[in-house]
């Protein structure tokens, strides 16, 4: 059974990079009928908060990424928050000490720092080994520690040999012999260090594949050595290349919007963003771009994850979102649009419910021109707000005939029995036949009178949606009817 995990540290929002890592894990698990586990890596107590944890989960759920095991849903390998697993780490440290793969050091932090500086000043690499560290472990020192209730730190005995990793994305990665020295796995405050906790968790949670950002590649060396010390099987690793901004630099806040929450607030559809994220470093075998959730699950394989960096192209994200806005069920787009209209004070919740049918049609009339839902209020405001109407000019023959046409149109719709698109089309045809205005100018002027703009939704939709009163009011002002 394939088991993968997403292991965020709850120290901030879920950013594009983290979301993409979560997504690749999710897709891989679902594609293979495996399990996707959410583990909260909150060992950095000063920076981790429950609020961030909740936000992370909310962002994942918004995207449509659900987990089979995690701190909220539980599971057989819990707990799923590292701060709740301290006793497990301590026990595993004991095991390594028993196996003679780790050892206690009764030294104060300053002493270890000094050792580090001494090594450097001797022109040696700052690599610790057991001999130098255990020189602190005098009987006296041990007594001092126990009298003062202090704990030793525990170091891992790093084998001085070459490690090779066959990464599923990067290919073979070689960590040269003696690249690092012995390192701390348990601090004197009883907290494990990150590399140790991750390995313990991945072993006990029976993780088969570690899919994560390649910024973790340098941690992998330590992790490989710890797996080896426990003589357990090592998961397969897939280090995903980083995401760059369109300027070729590592994606960061400088590039503007980068958290999932911000994309949601801008009016990205979760399914569009899910699709977009999947293409950040992965490509569909047939080069398709607009791919649904289930199709992504069906077609996702690690082989198609690119080993070079992905470029985050917001223009493409917006384009893709526009496609989803046009193609997604209108009811849903209407639902998602309403909060933006309420925020812009164009509508109240009650009115949105009462005029649902009308609103749906209004949304439909503009959705072709929208890339993100936050543009909806601007596109729809013509139906709500009173636009400034300029009186029609009558300075030449063409303008005079358009004036007459618009006047005739007004007169006819005033008494129209049925207010619908077909009737409106019929009326316009009659007017064009009788008053014979310049067609192009007629349409342009009518649109301008009704919307204050040269472009916008289909004219018939505009008239229909404005309704008789608003339409007449705007026409009368253009015709200078008091
Ligand atoms: N907690 C790490 C992070 O947030 C992830 C560790 C891992 O995936 O191994 O970057």
PDB file of C-alpha atoms in Angstrom, residues 3 5 36-40 42 67-89 91-92 197 200-207:
ATOM      1  CA  UNK A   3       1.465   5.871   1.807  1.00  0.00           C
ATOM      2  CA  UNK A   5       2.468  12.461   3.547  1.00  0.00           C
ATOM      3  CA  UNK A  36      -2.427  10.511   1.935  1.00  0.00           C
ATOM      4  CA  UNK A  37      -1.408  11.565   5.422  1.00  0.00           C
ATOM      5  CA  UNK A  38      -1.295  15.040   6.887  1.00  0.00           C
ATOM      6  CA  UNK A  39       1.337  15.484   9.550  1.00  0.00           C
ATOM      7  CA  UNK A  40       1.837  18.734  11.393  1.00  0.00           C
ATOM      8  CA  UNK A  42       5.178  21.880  14.903  1.00  0.00           C
ATOM      9  CA  UNK A  67      -6.399  13.449   3.759  1.00  0.00           C
ATOM     10  CA  UNK A  68      -6.989   9.920   4.967  1.00  0.00           C
ATOM     11  CA  UNK A  69      -5.126  10.346   8.232  1.00  0.00           C
ATOM     12  CA  UNK A  70      -4.291  13.508  10.099  1.00  0.00           C
ATOM     13  CA  UNK A  71      -4.577  15.402  13.368  1.00  0.00           C
ATOM     14  CA  UNK A  72      -8.282  16.074  12.920  1.00  0.00           C
ATOM     15  CA  UNK A  73      -9.415  12.782  11.401  1.00  0.00           C
ATOM     16  CA  UNK A  74      -7.041  10.524  13.339  1.00  0.00           C
ATOM     17  CA  UNK A  75      -5.735   7.234  12.005  1.00  0.00           C
ATOM     18  CA  UNK A  76      -3.834   4.187  13.140  1.00  0.00           C
ATOM     19  CA  UNK A  77      -0.391   5.862  13.178  1.00  0.00           C
ATOM     20  CA  UNK A  78      -1.242   8.897  15.279  1.00  0.00           C
ATOM     21  CA  UNK A  79      -0.822  11.261  16.869  1.00  0.00           C
ATOM     22  CA  UNK A  80      -0.201  13.357  13.770  1.00  0.00           C
ATOM     23  CA  UNK A  81       1.177  16.447  15.461  1.00  0.00           C
ATOM     24  CA  UNK A  82       4.868  16.221  16.235  1.00  0.00           C
ATOM     25  CA  UNK A  83       4.560  18.015  19.573  1.00  0.00           C
ATOM     26  CA  UNK A  84       2.315  15.158  20.685  1.00  0.00           C
ATOM     27  CA  UNK A  85       4.912  12.575  19.744  1.00  0.00           C
ATOM     28  CA  UNK A  86       7.781  13.657  21.980  1.00  0.00           C
ATOM     29  CA  UNK A  87       7.766  10.467  24.052  1.00  0.00           C
ATOM     30  CA  UNK A  88       8.015   8.434  20.851  1.00  0.00           C
ATOM     31  CA  UNK A  89      11.099  10.367  19.747  1.00  0.00           C
ATOM     32  CA  UNK A  91      12.107   6.237  23.003  1.00  0.00           C
ATOM     33  CA  UNK A  92      13.563   6.016  19.512  1.00  0.00           C
ATOM     34  CA  UNK A 197      11.568  13.514  14.005  1.00  0.00           C
ATOM     35  CA  UNK A 200      10.954   8.473  13.040  1.00  0.00           C
ATOM     36  CA  UNK A 201       7.551   9.615  11.826  1.00  0.00           C
ATOM     37  CA  UNK A 202       8.079   8.397   8.301  1.00  0.00           C
ATOM     38  CA  UNK A 203       9.128   4.981   9.636  1.00  0.00           C
ATOM     39  CA  UNK A 204       6.273   4.648  12.124  1.00  0.00           C
ATOM     40  CA  UNK A 205       3.700   6.055   9.729  1.00  0.00           C
ATOM     41  CA  UNK A 206       4.901   3.520   7.162  1.00  0.00           C
ATOM     42  CA  UNK A 207       5.546   6.151   4.529  1.00  0.00           C
TER      43      UNK A 207
END
